[in-house]
mmCIF file of C-alpha atoms and ligand atoms in Angstrom:
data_model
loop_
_atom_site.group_PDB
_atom_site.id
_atom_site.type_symbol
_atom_site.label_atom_id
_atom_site.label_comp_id
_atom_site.label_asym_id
_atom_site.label_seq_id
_atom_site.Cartn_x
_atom_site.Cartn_y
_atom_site.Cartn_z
ATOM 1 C CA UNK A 478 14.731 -38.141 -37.141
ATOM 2 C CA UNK A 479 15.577 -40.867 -34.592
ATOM 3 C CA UNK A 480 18.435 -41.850 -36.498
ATOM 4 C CA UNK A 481 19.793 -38.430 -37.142
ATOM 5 C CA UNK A 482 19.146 -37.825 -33.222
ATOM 6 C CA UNK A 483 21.321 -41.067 -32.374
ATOM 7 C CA UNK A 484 24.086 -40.204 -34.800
ATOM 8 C CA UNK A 485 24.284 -36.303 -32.864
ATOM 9 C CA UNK A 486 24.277 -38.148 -29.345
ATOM 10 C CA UNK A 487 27.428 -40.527 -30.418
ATOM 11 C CA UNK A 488 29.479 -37.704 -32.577
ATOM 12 C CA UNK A 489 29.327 -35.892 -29.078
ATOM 13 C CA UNK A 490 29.604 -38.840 -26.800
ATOM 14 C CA UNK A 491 32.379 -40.369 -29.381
ATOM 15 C CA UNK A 492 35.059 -37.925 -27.961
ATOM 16 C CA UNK A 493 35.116 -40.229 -24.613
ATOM 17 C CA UNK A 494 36.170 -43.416 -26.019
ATOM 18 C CA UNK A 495 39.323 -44.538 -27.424
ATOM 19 C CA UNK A 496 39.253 -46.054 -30.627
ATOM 20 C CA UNK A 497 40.637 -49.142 -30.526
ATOM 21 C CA UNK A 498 37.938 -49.918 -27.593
ATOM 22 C CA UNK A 499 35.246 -49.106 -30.095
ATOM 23 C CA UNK A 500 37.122 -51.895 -32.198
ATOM 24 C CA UNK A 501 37.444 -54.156 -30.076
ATOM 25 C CA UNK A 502 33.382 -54.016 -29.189
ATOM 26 C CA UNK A 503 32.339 -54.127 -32.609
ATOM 27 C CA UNK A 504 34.736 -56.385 -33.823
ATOM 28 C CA UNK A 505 34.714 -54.081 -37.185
ATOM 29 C CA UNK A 506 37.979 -54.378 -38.474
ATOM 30 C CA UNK A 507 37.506 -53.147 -42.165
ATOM 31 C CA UNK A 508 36.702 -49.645 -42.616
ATOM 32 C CA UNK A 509 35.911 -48.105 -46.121
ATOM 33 C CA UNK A 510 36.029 -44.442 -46.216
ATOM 34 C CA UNK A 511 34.133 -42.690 -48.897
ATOM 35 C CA UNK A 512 34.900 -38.960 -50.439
ATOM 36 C CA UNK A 513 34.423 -37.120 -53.638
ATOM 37 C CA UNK A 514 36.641 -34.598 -53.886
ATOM 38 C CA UNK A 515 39.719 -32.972 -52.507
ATOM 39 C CA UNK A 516 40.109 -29.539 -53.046
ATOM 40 C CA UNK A 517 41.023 -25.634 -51.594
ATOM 41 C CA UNK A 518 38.679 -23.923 -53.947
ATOM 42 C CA UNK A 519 35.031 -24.740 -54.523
ATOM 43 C CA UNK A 520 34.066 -25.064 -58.109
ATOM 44 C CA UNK A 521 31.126 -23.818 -58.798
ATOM 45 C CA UNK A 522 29.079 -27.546 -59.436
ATOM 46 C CA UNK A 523 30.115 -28.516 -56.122
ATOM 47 C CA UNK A 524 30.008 -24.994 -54.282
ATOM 48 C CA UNK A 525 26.367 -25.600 -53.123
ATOM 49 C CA UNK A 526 26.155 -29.630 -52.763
ATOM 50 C CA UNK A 527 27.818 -30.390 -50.021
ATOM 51 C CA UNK A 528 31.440 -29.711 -48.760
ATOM 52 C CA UNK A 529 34.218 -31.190 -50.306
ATOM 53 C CA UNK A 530 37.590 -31.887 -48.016
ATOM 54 C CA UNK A 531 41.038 -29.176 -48.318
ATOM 55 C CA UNK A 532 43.479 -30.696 -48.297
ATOM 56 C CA UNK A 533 44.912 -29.727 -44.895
ATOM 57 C CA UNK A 534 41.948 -31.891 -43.879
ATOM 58 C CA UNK A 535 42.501 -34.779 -45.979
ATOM 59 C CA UNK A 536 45.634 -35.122 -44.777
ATOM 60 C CA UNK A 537 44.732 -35.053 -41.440
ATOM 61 C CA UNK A 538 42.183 -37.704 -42.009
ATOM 62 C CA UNK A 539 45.397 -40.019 -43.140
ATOM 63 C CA UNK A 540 47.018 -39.578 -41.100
ATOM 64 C CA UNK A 541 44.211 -40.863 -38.560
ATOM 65 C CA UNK A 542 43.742 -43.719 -40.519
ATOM 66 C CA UNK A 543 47.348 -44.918 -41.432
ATOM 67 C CA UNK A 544 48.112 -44.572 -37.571
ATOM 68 C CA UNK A 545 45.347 -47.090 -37.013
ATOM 69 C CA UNK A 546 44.223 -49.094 -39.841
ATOM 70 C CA UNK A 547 46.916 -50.805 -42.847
ATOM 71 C CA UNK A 548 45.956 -49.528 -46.479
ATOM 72 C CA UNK A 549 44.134 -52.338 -48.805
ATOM 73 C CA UNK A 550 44.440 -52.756 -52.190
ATOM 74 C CA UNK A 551 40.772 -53.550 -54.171
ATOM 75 C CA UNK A 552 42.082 -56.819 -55.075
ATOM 76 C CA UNK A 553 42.687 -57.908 -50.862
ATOM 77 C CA UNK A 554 39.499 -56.151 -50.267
ATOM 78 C CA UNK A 555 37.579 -58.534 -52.748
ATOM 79 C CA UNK A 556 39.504 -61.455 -50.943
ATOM 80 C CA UNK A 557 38.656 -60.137 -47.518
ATOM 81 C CA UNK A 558 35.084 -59.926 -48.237
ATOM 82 C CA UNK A 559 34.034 -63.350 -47.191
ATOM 83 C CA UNK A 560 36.026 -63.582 -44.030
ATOM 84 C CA UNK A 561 35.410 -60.099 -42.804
ATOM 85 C CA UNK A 562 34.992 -61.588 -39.332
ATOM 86 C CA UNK A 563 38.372 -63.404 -38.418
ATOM 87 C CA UNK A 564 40.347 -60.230 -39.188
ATOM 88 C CA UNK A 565 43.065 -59.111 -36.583
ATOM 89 C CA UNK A 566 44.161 -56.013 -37.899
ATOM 90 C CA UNK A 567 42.586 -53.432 -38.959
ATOM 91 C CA UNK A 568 42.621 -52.304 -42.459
ATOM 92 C CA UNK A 569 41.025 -49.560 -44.788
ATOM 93 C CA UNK A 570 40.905 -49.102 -48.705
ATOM 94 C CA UNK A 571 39.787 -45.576 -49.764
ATOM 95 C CA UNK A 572 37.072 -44.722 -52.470
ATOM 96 C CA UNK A 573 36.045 -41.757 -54.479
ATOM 97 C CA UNK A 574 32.729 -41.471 -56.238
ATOM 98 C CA UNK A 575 31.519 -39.556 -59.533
ATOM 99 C CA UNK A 576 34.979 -40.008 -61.015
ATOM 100 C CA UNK A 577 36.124 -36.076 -60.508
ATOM 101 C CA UNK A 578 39.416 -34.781 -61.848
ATOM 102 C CA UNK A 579 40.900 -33.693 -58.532
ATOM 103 C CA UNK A 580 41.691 -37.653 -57.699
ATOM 104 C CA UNK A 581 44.212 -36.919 -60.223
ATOM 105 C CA UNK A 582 45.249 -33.652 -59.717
ATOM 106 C CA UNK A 583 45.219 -33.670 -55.657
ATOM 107 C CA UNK A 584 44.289 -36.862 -54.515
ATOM 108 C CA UNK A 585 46.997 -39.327 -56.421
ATOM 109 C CA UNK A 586 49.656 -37.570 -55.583
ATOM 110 C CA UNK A 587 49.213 -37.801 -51.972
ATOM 111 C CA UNK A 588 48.036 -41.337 -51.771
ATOM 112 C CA UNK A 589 50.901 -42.740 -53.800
ATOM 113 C CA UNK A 590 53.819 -40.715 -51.746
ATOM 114 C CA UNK A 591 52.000 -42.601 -49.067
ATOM 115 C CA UNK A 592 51.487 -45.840 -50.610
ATOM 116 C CA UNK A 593 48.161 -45.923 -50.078
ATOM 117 C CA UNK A 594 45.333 -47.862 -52.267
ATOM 118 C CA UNK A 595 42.160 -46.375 -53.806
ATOM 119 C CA UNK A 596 39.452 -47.045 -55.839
ATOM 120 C CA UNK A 597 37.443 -44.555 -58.414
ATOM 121 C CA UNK A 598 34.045 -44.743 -59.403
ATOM 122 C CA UNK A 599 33.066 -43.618 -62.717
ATOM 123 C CA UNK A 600 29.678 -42.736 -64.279
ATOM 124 C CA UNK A 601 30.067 -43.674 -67.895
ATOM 125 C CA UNK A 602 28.036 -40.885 -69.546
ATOM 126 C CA UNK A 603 30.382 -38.317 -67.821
ATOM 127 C CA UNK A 604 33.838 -39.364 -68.806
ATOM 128 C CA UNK A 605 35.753 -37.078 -70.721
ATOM 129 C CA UNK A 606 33.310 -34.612 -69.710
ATOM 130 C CA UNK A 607 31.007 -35.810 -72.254
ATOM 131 C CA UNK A 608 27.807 -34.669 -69.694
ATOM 132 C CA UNK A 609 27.344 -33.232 -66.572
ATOM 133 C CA UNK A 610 25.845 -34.897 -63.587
ATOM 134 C CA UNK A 611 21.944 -32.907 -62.881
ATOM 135 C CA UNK A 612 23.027 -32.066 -59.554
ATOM 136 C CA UNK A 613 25.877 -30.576 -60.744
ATOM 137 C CA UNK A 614 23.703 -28.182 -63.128
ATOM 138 C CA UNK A 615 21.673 -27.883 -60.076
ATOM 139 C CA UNK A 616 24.458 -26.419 -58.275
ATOM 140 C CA UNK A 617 26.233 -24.170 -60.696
ATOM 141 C CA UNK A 618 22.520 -22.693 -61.634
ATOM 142 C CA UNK A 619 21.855 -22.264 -58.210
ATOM 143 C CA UNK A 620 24.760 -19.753 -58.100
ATOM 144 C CA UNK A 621 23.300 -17.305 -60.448
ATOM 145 C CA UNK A 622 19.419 -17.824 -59.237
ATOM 146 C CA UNK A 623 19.698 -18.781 -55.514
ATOM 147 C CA UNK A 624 16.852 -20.428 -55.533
ATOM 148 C CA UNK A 625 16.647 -23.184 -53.152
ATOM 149 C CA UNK A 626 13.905 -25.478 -55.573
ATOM 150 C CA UNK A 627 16.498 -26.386 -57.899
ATOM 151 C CA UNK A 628 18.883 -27.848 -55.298
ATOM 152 C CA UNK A 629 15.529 -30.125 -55.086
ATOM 153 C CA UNK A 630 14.897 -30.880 -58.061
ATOM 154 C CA UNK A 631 14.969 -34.494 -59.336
ATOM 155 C CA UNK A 632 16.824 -37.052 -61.960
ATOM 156 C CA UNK A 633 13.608 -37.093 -64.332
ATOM 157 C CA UNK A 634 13.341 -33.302 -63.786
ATOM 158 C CA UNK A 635 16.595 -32.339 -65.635
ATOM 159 C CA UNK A 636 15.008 -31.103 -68.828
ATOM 160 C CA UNK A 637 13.765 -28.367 -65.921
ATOM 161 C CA UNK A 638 17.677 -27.638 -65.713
ATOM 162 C CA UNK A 639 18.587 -27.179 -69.265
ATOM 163 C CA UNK A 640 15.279 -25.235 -69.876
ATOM 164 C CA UNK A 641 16.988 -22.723 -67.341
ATOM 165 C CA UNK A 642 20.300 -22.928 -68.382
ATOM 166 C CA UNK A 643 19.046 -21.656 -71.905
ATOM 167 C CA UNK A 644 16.893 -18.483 -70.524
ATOM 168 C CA UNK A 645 19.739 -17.442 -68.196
ATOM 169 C CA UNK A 646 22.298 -17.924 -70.946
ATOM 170 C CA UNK A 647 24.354 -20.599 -69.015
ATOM 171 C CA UNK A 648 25.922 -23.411 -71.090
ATOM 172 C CA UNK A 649 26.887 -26.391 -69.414
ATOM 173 C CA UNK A 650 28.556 -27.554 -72.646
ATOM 174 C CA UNK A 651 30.850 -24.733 -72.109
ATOM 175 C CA UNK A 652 30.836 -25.124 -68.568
ATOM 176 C CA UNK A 653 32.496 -28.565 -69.214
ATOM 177 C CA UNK A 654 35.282 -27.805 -71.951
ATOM 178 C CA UNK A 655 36.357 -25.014 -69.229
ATOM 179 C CA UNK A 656 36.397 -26.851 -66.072
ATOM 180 C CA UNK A 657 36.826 -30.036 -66.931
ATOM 181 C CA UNK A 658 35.421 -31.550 -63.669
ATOM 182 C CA UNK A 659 35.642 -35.487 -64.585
ATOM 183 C CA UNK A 660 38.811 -37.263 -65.404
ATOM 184 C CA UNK A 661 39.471 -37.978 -68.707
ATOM 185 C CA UNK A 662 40.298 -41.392 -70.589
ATOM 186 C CA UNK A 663 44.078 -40.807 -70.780
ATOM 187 C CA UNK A 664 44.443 -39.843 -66.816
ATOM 188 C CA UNK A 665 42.107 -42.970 -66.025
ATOM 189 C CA UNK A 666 44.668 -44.989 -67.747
ATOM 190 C CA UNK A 667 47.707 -43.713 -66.102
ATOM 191 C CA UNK A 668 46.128 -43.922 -63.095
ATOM 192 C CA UNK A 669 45.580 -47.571 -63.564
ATOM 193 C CA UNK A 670 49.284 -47.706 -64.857
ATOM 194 C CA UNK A 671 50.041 -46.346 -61.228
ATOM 195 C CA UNK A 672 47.896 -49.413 -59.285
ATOM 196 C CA UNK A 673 44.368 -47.150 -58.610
ATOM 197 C CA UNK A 674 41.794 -49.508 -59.272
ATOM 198 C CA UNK A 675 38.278 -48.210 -60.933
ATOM 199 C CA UNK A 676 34.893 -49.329 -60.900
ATOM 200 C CA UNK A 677 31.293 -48.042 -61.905
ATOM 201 C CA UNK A 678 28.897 -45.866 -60.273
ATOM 202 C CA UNK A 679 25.604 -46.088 -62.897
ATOM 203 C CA UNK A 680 25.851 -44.335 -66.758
ATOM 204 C CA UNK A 681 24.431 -41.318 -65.542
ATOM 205 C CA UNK A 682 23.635 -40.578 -61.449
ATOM 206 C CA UNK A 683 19.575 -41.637 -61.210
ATOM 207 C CA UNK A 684 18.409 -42.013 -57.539
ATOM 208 C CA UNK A 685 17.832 -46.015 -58.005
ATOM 209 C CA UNK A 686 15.006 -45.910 -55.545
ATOM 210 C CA UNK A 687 13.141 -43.893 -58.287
ATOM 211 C CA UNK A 688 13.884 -46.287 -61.362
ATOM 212 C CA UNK A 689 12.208 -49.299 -62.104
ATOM 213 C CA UNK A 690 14.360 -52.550 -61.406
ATOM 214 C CA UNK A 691 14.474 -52.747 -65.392
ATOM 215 C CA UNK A 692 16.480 -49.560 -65.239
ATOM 216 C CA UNK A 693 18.085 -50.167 -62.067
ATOM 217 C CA UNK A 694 19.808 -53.277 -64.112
ATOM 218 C CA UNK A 695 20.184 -51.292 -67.255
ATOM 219 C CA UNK A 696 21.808 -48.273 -65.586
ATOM 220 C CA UNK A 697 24.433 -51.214 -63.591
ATOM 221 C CA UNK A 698 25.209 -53.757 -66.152
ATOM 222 C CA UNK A 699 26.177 -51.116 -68.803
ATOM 223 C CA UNK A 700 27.891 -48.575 -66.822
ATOM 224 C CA UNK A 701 30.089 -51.708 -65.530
ATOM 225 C CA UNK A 702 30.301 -53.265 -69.270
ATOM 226 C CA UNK A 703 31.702 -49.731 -70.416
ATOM 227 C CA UNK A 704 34.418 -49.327 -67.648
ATOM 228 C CA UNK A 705 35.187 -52.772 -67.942
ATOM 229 C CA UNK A 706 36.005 -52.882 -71.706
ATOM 230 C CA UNK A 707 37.168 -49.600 -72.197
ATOM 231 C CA UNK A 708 40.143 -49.976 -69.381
ATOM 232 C CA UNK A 709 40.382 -53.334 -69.998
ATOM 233 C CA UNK A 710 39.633 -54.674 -66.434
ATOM 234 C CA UNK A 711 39.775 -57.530 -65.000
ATOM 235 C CA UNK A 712 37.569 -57.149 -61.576
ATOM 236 C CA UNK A 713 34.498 -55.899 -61.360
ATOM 237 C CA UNK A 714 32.940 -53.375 -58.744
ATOM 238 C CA UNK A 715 30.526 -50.909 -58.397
ATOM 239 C CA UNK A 716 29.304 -48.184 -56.076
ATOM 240 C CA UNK A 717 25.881 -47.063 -55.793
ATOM 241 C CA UNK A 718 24.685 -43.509 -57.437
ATOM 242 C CA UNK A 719 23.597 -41.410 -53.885
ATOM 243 C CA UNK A 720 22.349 -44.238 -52.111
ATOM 244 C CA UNK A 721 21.357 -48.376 -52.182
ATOM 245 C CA UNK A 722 18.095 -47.205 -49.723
ATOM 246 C CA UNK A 723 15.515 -48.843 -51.190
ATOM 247 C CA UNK A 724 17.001 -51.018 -53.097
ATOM 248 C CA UNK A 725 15.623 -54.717 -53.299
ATOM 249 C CA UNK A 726 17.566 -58.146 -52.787
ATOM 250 C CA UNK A 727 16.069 -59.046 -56.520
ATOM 251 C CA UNK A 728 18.239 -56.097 -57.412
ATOM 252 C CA UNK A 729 21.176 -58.065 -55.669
ATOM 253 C CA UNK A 730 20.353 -61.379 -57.093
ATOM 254 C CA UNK A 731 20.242 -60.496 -60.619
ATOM 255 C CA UNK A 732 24.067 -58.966 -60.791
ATOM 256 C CA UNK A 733 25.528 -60.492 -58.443
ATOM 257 C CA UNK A 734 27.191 -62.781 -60.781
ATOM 258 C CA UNK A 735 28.359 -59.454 -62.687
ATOM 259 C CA UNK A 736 30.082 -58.327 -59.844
ATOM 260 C CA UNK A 737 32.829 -58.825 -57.386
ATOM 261 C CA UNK A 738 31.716 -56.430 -54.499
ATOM 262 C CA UNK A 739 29.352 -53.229 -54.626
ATOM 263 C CA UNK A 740 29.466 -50.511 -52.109
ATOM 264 C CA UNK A 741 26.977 -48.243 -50.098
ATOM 265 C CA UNK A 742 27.201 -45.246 -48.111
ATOM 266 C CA UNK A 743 24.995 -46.231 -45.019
ATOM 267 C CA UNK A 744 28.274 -45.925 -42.298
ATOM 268 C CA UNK A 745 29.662 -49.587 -40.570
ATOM 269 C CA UNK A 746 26.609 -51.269 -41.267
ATOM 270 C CA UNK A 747 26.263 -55.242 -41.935
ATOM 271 C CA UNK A 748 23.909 -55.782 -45.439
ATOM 272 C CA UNK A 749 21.707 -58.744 -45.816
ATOM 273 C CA UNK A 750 22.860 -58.899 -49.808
ATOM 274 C CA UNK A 751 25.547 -60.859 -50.700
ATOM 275 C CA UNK A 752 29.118 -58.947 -51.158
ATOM 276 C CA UNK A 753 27.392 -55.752 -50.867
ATOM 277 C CA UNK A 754 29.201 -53.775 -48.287
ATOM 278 C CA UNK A 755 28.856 -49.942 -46.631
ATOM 279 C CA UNK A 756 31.609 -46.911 -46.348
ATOM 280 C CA UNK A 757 32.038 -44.501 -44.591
ATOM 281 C CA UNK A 758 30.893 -40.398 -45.677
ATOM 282 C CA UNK A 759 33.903 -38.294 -44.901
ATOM 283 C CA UNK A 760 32.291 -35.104 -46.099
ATOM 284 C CA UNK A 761 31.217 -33.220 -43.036
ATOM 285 C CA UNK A 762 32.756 -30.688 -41.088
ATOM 286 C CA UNK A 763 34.003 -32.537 -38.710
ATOM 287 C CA UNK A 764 37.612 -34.154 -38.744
ATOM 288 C CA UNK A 765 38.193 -37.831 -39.672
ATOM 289 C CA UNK A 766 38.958 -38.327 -36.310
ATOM 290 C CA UNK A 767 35.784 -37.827 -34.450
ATOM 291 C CA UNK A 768 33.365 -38.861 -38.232
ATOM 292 C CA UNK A 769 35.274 -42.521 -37.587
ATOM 293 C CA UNK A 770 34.234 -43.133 -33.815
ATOM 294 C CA UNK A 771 30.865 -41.499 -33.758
ATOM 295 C CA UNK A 772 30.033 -44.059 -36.625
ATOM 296 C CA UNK A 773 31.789 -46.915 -34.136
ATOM 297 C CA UNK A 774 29.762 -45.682 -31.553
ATOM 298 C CA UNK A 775 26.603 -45.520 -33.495
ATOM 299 C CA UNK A 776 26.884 -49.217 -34.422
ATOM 300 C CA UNK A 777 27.669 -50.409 -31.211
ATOM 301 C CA UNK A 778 24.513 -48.784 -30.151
ATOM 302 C CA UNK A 779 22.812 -50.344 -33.279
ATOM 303 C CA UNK A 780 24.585 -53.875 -31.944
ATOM 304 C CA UNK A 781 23.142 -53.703 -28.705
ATOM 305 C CA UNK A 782 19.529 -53.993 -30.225
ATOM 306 C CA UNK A 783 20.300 -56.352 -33.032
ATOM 307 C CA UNK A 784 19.648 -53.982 -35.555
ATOM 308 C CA UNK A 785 23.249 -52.615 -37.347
ATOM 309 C CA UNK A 786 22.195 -55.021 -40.537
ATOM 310 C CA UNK A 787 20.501 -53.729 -43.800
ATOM 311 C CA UNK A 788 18.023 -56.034 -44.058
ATOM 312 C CA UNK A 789 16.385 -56.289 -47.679
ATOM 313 C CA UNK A 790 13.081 -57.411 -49.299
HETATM 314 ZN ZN1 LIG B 1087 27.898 -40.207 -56.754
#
């Protein structure tokens, strides 16, 4: 409540200041914006999630950011990591979750006329469209019911899903041969080919905070393993699936030696685990513009009080 109430009073009160004074106060130099997808038409597993950027808007935010900030490439952004603090200039390195096909349709296109970096995460269960992601069944479901319980509905509740699908006669089987929402094996390795970088985002989307730390490992170590070895890569990163909230530092401890950074969601935050660090969600409807400064503003407020770090258990 308090925190959505703060983040209203800066998007507003954002507008006022420029943004290299928010900069300068914060000293936050790195910025790491995070999207999904890029697209003019809503497909139907996305339709009632959240809302994806056109591409009028995407542009738009670029052209925000490569006014201010100098594009990254994974590999500086790993170096960078550890001296975060004495930076100068500003950078940014864009990243995409849930591996969808439009990075390769819509996004790649743009960002290499550009030149500008990016890194995919993929869940391994869902490339090739081999599955579909529960909210995404949630959400193309939805459509034909419109009822708002299945937009609530859980990761161990997906059995609920395909119970549904069956009575109403939907098949998500068919749903993915015909839509083909994730990227395939073949456009992950010509997108590699190009200088897109990829990491892992979990096999199969759980909400960690509702796994075990067993499974929390599990789901990590072998969606990593799989995009590692099957693209033949020599870095390692991952992003968490929804959100790291909740998440312990025994968590952290226990890959850190798998990994070269992992990524969170939670704005321009500081994190008490090592080489974990936060992006910034692009999808609202507000342009790039004014998301980027009311999350400046929100940290300099979070500054003031000595509280803009994660701190972990
Ligand atoms: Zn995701």
């Amino acid at each position: 409540m308090i925190k959505n109430l703060a983040k209203n009073i800066s998007k507003s009160a954002a507008q006022s200041f420029s943004l290299e004074g928010l900069v300068k106060r914060t000293d936050e130099r790195l910025l790491l914006p995070f999207y999904h997808s890029v697209t003019d038409r809503k497909p139907l597993h996305l339709k009632n999630l959240y809302l994806p950027r056109s591409i009028d808007q995407f542009k738009a935010d670029l052209d925000f950011l490569q006014k201010h900030y100098t594009s990254i490439s994974l590999q500086d952004l790993i170096e960078f990591n550890g001296k975060k603090e004495g930076l100068t200039n500003n950078y940014f390195h864009m990243t995409f979750d849930d591996g969808l096909s439009e990075f390769y349709a819509v996004v790649a296109p743009i960002l290499k006329e550009r030149g500008i970096h990016a890194t995919v995460f993929l869940n391994s269960d869902f490339i090739d469209n081999k599955e579909l992601f529960y909210r995404f069944k949630a959400s193309i479901l939805f459509e034909e019911l419109q009822d708002e319980e299945l937009l609530k509905l859980k990761y161990a509740e997906v059995d609920v899903l395909d119970g549904l699908a069956n009575e109403v006669d939907t098949s998500f089987r068919k749903y993915l041969e015909n839509e083909q929402p994730y990227l395939t094996s073949d456009q992950i390795e010509e997108l590699i080919e190009e200088g897109f970088t990829f990491g892992a985002h979990s096999k199969n989307h759980p909400m960690y905070k509702e796994l075990s730390l067993k499974d929390q490992i599990k789901q990590t170590i072998e969606s990593i393993e799989f995009v590692k070895t099957k693209f033949n890569l020599d870095y390692s990163v991952f992003s968490f699936p929804f959100t790291d909230d909740g998440v312990g530092m025994e968590f952290f401890n226990q890959i850190n030696e798998l990994t070269d950074l992992t990524f969170g969601c939670a704005g321009i935050k500081e994190d008490s685990a090592k080489n974990h660090i936060q992006r910034i969600p692009m999808e609202t409807n507000q342009v790039g513009k004014d998301i980027i400064k009311a999350e400046y503003l929100y940290c300099l407020m979070k500054q003031k009080f000595g509280r803009n770090k994660i701190v972990r258990e």
